[in-house]
mmCIF file of C-alpha atoms in Angstrom:
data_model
loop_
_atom_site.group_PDB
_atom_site.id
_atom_site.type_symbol
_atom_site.label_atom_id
_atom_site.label_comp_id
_atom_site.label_asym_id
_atom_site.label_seq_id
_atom_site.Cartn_x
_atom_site.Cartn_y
_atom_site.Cartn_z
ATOM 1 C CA UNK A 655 165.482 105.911 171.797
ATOM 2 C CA UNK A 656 161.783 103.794 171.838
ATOM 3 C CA UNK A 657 159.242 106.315 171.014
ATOM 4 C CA UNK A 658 155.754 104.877 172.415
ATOM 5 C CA UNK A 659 153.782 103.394 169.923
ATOM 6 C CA UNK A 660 156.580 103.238 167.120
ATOM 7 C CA UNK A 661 158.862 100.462 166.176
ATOM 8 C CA UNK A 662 162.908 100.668 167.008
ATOM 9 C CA UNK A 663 164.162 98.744 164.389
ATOM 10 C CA UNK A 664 167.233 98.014 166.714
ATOM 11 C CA UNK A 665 165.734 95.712 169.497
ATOM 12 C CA UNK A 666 162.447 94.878 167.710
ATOM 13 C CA UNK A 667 161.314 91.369 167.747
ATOM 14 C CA UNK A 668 160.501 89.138 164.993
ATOM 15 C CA UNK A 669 158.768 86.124 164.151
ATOM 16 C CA UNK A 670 160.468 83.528 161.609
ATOM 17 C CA UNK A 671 158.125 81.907 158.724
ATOM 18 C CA UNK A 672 158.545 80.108 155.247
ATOM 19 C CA UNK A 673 156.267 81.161 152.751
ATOM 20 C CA UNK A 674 156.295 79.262 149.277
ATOM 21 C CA UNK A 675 159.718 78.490 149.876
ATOM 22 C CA UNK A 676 160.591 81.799 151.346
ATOM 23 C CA UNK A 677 162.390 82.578 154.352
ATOM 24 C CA UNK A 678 161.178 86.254 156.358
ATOM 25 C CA UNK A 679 161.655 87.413 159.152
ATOM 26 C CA UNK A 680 158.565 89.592 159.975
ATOM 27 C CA UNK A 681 158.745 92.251 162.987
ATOM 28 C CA UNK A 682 156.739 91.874 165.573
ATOM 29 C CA UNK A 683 154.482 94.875 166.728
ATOM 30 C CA UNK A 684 152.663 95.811 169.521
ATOM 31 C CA UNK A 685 149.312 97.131 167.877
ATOM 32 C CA UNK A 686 146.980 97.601 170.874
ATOM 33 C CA UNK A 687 148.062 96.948 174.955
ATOM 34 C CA UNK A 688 149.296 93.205 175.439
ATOM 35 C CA UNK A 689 148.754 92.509 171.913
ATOM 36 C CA UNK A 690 151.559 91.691 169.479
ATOM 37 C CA UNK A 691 151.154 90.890 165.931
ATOM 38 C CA UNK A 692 153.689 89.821 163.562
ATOM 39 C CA UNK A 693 153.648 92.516 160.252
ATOM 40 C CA UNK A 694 153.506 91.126 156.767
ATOM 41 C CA UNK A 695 154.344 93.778 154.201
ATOM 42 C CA UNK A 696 154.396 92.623 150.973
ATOM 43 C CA UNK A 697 154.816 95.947 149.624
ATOM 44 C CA UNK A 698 157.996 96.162 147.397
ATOM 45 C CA UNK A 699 159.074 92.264 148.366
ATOM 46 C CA UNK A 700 158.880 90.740 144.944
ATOM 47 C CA UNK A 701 160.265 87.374 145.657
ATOM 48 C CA UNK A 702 157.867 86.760 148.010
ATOM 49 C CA UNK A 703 155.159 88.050 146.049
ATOM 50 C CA UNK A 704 156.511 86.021 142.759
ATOM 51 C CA UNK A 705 156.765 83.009 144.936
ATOM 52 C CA UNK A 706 153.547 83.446 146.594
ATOM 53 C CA UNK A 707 151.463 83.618 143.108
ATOM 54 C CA UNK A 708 153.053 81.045 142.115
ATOM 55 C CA UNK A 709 152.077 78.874 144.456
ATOM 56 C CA UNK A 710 148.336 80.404 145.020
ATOM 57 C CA UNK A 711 147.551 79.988 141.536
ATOM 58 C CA UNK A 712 148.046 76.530 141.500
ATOM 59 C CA UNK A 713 145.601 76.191 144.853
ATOM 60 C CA UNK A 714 143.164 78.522 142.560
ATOM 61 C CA UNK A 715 143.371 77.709 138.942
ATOM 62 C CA UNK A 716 140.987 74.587 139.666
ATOM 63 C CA UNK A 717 138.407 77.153 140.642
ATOM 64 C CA UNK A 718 137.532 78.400 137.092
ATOM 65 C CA UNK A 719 137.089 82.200 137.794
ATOM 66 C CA UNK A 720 136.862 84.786 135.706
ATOM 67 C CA UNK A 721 138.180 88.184 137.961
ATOM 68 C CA UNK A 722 140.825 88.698 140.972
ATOM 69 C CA UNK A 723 139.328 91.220 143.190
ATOM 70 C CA UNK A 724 141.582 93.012 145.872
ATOM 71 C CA UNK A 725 141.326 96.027 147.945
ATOM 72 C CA UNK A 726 143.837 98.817 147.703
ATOM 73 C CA UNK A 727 146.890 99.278 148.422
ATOM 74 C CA UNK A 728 149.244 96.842 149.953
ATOM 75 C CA UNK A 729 147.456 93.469 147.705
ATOM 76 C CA UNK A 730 147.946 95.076 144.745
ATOM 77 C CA UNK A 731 151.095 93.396 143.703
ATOM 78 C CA UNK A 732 150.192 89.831 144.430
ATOM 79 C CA UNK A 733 146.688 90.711 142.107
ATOM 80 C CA UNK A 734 148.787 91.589 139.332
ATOM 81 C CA UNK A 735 151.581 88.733 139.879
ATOM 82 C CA UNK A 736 148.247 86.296 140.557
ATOM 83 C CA UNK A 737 147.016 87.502 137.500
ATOM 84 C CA UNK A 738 149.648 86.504 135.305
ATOM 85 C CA UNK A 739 149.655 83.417 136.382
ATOM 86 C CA UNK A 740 146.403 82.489 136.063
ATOM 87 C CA UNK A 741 145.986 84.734 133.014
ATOM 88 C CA UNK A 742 142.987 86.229 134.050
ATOM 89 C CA UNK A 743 142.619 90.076 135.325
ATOM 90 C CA UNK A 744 141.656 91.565 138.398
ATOM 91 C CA UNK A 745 139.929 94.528 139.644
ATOM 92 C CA UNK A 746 141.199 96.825 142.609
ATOM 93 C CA UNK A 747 138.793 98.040 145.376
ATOM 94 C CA UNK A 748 139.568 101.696 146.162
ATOM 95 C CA UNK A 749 139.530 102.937 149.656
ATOM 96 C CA UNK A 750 138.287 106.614 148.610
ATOM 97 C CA UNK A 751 136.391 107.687 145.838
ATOM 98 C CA UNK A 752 137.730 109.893 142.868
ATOM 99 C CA UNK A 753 135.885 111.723 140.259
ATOM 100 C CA UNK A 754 136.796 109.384 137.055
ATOM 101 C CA UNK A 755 135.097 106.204 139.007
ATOM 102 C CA UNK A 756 131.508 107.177 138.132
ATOM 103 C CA UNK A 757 128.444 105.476 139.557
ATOM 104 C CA UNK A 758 130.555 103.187 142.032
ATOM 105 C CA UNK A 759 129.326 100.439 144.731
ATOM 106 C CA UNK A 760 130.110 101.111 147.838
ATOM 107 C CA UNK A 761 130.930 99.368 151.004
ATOM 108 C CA UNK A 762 131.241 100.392 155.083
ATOM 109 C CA UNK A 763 132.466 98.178 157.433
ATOM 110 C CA UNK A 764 133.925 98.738 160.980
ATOM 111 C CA UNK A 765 137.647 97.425 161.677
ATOM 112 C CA UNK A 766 137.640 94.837 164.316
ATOM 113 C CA UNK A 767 140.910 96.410 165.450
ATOM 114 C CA UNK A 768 140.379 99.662 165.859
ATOM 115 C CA UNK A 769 136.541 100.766 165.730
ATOM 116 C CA UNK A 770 137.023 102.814 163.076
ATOM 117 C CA UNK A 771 134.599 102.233 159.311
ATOM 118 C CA UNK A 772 136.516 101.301 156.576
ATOM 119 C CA UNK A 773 135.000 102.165 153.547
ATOM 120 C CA UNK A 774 135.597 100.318 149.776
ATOM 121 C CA UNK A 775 134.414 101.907 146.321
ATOM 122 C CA UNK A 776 133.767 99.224 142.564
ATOM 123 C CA UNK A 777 134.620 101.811 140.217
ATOM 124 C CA UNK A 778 131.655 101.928 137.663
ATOM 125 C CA UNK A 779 133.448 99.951 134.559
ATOM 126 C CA UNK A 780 135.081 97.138 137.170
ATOM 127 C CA UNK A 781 131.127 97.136 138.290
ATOM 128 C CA UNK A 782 130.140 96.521 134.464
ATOM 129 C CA UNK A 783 132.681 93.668 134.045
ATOM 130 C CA UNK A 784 131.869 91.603 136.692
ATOM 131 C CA UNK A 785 128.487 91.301 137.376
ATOM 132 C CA UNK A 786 127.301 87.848 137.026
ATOM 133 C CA UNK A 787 130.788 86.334 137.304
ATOM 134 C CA UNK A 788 133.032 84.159 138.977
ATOM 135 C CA UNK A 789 135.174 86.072 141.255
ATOM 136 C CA UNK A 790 138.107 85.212 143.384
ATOM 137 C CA UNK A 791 138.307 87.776 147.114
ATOM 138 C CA UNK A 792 142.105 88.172 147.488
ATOM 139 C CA UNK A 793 144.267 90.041 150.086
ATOM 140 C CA UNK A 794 147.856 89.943 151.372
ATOM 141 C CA UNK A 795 146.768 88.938 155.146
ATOM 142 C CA UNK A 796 143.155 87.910 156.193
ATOM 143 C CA UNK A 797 142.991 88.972 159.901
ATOM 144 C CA UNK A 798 140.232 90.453 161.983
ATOM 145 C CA UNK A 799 137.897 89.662 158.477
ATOM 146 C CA UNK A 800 136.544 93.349 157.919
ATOM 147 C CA UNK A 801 138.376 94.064 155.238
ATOM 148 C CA UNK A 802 137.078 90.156 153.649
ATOM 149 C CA UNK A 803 133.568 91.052 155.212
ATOM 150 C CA UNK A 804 134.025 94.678 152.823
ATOM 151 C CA UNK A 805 134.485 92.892 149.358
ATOM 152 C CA UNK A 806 131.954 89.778 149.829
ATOM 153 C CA UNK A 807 129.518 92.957 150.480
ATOM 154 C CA UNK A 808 130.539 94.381 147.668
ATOM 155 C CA UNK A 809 130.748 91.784 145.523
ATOM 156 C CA UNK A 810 126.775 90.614 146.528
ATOM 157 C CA UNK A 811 125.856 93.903 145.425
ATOM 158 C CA UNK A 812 127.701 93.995 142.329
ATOM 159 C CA UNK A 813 126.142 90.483 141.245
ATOM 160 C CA UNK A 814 129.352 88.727 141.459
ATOM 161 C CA UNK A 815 129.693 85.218 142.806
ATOM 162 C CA UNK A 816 132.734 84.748 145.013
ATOM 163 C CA UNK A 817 134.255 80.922 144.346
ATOM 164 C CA UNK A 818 137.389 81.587 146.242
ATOM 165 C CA UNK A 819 138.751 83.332 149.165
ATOM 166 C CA UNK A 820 143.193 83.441 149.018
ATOM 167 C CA UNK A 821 145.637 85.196 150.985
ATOM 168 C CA UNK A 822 149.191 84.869 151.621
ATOM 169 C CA UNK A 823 148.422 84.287 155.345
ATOM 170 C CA UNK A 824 145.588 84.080 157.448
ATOM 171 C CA UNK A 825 146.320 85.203 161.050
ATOM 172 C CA UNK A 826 144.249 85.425 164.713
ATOM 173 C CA UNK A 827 141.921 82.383 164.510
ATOM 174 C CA UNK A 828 142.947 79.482 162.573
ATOM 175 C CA UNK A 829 139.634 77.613 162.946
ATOM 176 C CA UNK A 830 137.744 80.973 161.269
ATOM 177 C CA UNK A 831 140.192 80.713 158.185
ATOM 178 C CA UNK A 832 140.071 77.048 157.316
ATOM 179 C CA UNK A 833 137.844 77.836 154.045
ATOM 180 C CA UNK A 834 140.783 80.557 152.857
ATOM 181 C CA UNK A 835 143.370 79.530 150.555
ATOM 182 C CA UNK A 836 146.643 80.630 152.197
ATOM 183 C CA UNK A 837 150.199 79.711 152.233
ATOM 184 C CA UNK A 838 150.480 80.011 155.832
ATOM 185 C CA UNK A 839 148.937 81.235 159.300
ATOM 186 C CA UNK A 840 150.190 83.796 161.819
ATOM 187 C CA UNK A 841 149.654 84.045 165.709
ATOM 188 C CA UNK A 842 148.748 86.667 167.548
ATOM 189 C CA UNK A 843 150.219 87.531 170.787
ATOM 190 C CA UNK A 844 148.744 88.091 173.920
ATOM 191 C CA UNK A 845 150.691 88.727 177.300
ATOM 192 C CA UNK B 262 129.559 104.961 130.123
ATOM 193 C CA UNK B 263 128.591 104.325 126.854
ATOM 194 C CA UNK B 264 128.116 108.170 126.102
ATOM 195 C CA UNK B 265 131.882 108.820 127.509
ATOM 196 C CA UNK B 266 134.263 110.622 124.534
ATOM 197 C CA UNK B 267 137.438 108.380 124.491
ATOM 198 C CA UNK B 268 140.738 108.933 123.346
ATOM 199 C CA UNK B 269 142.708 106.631 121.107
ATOM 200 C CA UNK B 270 146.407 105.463 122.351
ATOM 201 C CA UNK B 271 148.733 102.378 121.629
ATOM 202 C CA UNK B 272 151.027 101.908 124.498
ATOM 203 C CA UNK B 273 154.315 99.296 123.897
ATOM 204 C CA UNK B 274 151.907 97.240 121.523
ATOM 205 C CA UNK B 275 148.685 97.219 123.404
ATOM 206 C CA UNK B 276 145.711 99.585 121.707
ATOM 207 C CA UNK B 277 143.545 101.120 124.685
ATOM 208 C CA UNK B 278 140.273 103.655 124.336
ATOM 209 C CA UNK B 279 140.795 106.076 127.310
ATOM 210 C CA UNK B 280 137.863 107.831 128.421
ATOM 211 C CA UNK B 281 137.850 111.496 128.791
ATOM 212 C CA UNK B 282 136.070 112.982 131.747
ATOM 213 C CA UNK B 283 136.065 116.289 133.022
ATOM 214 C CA UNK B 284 138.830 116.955 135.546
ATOM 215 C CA UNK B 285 137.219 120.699 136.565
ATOM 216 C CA UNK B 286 135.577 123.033 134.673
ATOM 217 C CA UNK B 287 136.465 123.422 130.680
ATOM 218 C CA UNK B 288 139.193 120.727 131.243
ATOM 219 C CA UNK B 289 139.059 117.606 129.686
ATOM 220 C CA UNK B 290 141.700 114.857 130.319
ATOM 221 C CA UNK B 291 141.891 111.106 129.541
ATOM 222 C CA UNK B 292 142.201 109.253 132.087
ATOM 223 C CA UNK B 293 144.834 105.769 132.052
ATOM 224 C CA UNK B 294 143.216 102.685 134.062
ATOM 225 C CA UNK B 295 146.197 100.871 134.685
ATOM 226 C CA UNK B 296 145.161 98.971 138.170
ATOM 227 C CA UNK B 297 143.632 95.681 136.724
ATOM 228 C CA UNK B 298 145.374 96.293 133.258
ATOM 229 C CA UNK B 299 147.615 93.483 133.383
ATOM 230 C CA UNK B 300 148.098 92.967 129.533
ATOM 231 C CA UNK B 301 149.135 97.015 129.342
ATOM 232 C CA UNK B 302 151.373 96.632 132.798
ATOM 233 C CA UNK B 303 153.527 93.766 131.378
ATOM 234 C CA UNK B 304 153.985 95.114 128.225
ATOM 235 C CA UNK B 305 155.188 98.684 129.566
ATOM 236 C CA UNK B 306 157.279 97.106 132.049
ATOM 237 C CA UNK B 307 159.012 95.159 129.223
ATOM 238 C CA UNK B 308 159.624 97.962 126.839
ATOM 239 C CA UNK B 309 160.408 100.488 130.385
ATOM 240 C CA UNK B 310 163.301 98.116 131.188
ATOM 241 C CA UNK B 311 164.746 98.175 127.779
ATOM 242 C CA UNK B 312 164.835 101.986 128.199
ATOM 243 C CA UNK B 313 165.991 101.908 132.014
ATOM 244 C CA UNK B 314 168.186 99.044 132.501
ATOM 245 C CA UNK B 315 171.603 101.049 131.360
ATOM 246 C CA UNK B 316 170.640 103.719 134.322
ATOM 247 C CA UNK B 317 172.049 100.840 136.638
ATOM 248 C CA UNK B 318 169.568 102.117 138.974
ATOM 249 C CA UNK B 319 169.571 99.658 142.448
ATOM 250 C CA UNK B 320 165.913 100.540 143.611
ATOM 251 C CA UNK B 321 162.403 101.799 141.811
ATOM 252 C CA UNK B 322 160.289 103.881 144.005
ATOM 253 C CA UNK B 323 156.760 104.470 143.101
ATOM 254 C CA UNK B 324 153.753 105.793 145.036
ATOM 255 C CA UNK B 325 150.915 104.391 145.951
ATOM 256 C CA UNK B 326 148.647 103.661 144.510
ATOM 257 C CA UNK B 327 148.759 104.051 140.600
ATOM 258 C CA UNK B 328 152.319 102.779 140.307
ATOM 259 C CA UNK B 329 152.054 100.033 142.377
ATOM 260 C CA UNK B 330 151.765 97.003 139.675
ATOM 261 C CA UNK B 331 153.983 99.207 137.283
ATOM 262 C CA UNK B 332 156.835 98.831 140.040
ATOM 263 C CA UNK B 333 156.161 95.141 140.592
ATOM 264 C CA UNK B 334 156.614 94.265 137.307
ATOM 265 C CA UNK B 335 159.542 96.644 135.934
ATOM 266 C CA UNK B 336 161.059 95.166 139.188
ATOM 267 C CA UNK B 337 160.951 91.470 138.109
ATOM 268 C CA UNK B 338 162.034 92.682 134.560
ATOM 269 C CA UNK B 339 165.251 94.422 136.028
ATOM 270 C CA UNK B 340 165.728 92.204 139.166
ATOM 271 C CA UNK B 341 165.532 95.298 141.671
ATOM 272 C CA UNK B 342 163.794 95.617 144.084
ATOM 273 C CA UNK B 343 161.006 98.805 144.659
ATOM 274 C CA UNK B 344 160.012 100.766 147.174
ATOM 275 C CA UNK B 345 156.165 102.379 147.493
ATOM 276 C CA UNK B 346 155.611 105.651 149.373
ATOM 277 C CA UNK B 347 152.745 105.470 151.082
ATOM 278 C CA UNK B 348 150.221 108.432 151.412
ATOM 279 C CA UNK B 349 149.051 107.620 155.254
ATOM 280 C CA UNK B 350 151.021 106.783 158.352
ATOM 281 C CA UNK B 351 150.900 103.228 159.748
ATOM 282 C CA UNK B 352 151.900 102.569 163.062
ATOM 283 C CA UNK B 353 154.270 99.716 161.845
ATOM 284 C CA UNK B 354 155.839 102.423 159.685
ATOM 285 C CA UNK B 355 158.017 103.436 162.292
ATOM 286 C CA UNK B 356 160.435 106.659 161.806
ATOM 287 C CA UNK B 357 159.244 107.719 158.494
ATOM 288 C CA UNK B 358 159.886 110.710 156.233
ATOM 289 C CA UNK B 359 157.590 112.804 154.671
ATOM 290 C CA UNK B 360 156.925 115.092 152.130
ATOM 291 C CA UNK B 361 154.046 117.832 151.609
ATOM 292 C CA UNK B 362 153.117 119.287 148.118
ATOM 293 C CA UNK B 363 150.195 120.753 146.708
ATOM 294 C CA UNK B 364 148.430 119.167 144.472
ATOM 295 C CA UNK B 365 147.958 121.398 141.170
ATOM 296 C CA UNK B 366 145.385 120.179 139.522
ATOM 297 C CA UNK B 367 143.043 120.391 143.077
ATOM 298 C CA UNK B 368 145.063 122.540 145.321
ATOM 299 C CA UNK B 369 144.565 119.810 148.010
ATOM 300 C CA UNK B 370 147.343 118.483 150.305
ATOM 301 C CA UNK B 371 149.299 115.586 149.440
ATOM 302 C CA UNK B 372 151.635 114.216 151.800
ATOM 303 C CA UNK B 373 153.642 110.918 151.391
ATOM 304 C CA UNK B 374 155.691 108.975 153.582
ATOM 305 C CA UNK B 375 158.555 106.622 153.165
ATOM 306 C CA UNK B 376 158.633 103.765 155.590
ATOM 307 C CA UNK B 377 161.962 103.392 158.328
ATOM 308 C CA UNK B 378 162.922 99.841 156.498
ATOM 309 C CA UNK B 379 163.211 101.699 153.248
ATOM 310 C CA UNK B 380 164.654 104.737 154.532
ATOM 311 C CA UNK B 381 167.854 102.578 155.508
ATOM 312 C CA UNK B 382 167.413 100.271 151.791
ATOM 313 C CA UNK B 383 167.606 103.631 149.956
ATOM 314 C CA UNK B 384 170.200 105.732 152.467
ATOM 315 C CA UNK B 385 172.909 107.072 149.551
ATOM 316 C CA UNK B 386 171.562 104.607 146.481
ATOM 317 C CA UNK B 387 170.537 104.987 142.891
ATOM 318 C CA UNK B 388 166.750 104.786 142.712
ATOM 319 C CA UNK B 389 164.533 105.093 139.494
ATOM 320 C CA UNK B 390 161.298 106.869 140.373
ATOM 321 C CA UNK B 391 158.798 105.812 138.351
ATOM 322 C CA UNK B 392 154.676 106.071 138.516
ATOM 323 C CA UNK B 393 151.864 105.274 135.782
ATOM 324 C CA UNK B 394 151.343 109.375 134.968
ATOM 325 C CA UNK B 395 153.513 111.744 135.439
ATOM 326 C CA UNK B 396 151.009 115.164 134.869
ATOM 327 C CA UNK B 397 150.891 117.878 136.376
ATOM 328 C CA UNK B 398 154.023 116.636 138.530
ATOM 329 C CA UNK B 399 152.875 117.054 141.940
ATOM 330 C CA UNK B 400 153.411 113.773 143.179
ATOM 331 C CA UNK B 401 156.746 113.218 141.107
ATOM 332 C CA UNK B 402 157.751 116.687 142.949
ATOM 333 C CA UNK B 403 156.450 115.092 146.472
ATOM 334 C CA UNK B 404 158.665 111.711 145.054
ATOM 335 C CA UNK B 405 162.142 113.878 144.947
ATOM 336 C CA UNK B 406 161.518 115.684 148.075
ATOM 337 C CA UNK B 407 161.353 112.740 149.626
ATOM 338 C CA UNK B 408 164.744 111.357 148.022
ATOM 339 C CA UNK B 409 166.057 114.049 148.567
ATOM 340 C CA UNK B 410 165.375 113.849 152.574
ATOM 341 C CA UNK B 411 166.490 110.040 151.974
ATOM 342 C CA UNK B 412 169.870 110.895 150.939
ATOM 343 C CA UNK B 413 169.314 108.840 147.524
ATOM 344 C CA UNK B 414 170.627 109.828 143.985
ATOM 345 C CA UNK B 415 167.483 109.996 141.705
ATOM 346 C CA UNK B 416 169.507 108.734 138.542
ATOM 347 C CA UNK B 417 165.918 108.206 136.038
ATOM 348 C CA UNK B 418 162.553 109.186 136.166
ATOM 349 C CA UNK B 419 159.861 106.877 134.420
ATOM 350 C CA UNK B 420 156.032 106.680 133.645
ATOM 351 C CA UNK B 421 154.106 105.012 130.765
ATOM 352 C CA UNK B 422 152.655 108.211 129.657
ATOM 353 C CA UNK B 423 153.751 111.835 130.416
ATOM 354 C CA UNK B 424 150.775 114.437 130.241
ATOM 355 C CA UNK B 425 150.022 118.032 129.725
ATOM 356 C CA UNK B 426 153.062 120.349 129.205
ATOM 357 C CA UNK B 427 154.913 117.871 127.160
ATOM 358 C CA UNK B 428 157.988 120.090 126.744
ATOM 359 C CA UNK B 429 158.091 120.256 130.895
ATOM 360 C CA UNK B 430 158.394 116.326 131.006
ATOM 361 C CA UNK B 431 161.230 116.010 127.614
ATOM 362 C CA UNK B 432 163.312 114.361 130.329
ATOM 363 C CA UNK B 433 161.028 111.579 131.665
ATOM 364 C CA UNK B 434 161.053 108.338 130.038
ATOM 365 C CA UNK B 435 158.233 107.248 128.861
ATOM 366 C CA UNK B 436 156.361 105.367 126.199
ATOM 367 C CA UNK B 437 153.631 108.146 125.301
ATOM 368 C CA UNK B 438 152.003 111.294 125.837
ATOM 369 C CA UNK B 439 148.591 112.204 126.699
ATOM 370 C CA UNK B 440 147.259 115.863 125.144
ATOM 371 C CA UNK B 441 144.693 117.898 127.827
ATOM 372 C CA UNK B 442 141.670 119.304 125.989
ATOM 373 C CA UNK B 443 140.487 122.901 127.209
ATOM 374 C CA UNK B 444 136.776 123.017 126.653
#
């Protein structure tokens, strides 16, 4: 039985894609009326995300920076694959703030999709390490941009300087993402 | 941060100052940043899958989001693949299942929810759980729960360092322990 709103795994659709060499098929969701994206979820796929920094840190080593930055949760395994490849560590925006992070920078920004303000915490040591470095913004999907729009505001106020923008994908408006490294782009569905 | 007590550890190889903070009133732990700690994440994965690879365990599950990187990399060092319970809902989730524990150390609610593609990876299979600290074993507690509702045989549990009661956590494997300090 389709409950409203939830996938049926049964009769869902999917979308086909490559990425790095990697064959997925991604399910297709309806995430507000008439709208239908395809979902990317990197999450416990380490092929893909093996694959994927493998190929991203060749399109990023050129760059010379000195820090990945991601926001939690669902980036955090391509940051740490990323980071052994290009040997160089990365620092993981929270999406609440805990007790141990000290005197963080924070960030609000509204989702695109859905209205509702996404906040993003630089724990107090990450803070430390990067100001006045080269930084590289890094997420699993670039959409709507709030999430992006989040860390670059970040990152300004921590003093870092952003040299690179990567994602696995890029999705919505190809023309918006042409300055993101990505391995591939995703369309959106409208009917 | 430069006034911040730390505490001493070498985990698999790698020496690390952990910084002590107070987690409530007269309680002093030291607290493990392992998101970003790439050198300490490879290293425990290596010496984790020594110690885990004879479970012949077919998935890892970890939680988000302090296990996350662990998982990744003990997966490529045992080539299985890991599943993350999540602590909100997503839409694309679908028919998830959920757990609700208390939290000790807070007494807040912590619920986490495994996603309908995993449900069906995991349905009546070994699985490892594993997470970066296992202490006062709320989460690990919300973890079996969850296998539990999943139908999957919890053959291992694994973390790089085990804290508090270290008696409580003799059967985890893990590469170190982390004292509390009462205050």
């Amino acid at each position: 039985m389709l409950r409203k709103g939830r996938l049926n795994m049964a009769d869902r659709e999917v979308y086909s894609i490559t990425i790095a060499g990697v064959s997925r098929e991604l399910p297709k969701f309806e995430i507000k009326k008439g709208v239908k994206i395809a979902i990317l979820n990197i999450l416990g796929d380490t092929e893909l995300v093996e694959a994927s920094a493998r190929e991203l840190g060749a399109l990023l080593q050129p760059k010379g920076a000195d820090y990945l930055v991601t926001p939690e949760a669902k980036s955090i395994p391509l940051a740490h694959a990323l980071s052994v490849v290009m040997k160089i560590p990365y620092i993981v925006l929270r999406k609440s703030y805990k007790p141990y992070m000290g005197d963080a920078l924070k960030s609000e920004t509204l989702s695109i999709t859905t209205g509702a303000p996404q906040t993003l915490f630089l724990d107090e040591k990450d803070r430390h390490d990067i100001n006045g470095k080269k930084v590289i913004n890094l997420d699993d999907v670039i959409s709507t941009g709030s999430t992006l729009q989040g860390m670059r505001l970040i990152m300004q106020k921590a003093n870092a300087h952003v040299v690179g923008e990567a994602a696995i994908l890029t999705e919505g408006d190809r023309a918006q993402w042409t300055d993101i490294v990505a391995l591939g782009h995703l369309p959106v569905w409208v009917e | 941060m430069a006034d911040h007590e730390a505490y001493s550890i070498v985990i698999a190889g790698v020496h690390r100052m952990l910084y002590k903070f107070e987690a409530k009133k007269g309680l002093k732990i030291a607290f493990l940043a392992s998101l970003g700690d790439t050198e300490l994440i490879q290293a425990s994965a290596r010496e984790l899958g020594v110690l885990l690879k004879p479970k012949g365990g077919d998935y890892l599950v970890t939680s988000e989001s302090g296990g996350i990187a662990l998982a990744h990399a003990l997966s490529v060092v045992l080539g299985i693949p890991y599943v993350v319970l999540r602590k909100s809902y997503k839409p694309y989730m679908g028919e998830t299942l959920k757990s609700e524990t208390l939290s000790i150390a807070t007494g807040a609610l912590q619920t986490l929810f495994l996603d309908e593609k995993d449900r069906a990876l995991i349905n009546d299979k070994k699985v490892i759980i594993v997470d970066d600290v296992i202490s006062t074993g709320s989460t690990l507690r919300g973890m079996q729960l969850i296998m539990q509702k999943a139908n999957a045989h919890i053959i291992a549990e694994a973390a790089i360092l085990t804290e508090g009661d270290k008696e409580q956590w003799a059967h985890i494997v893990a590469l170190g322990h982390l004292p509390v300090w009462i205050v």
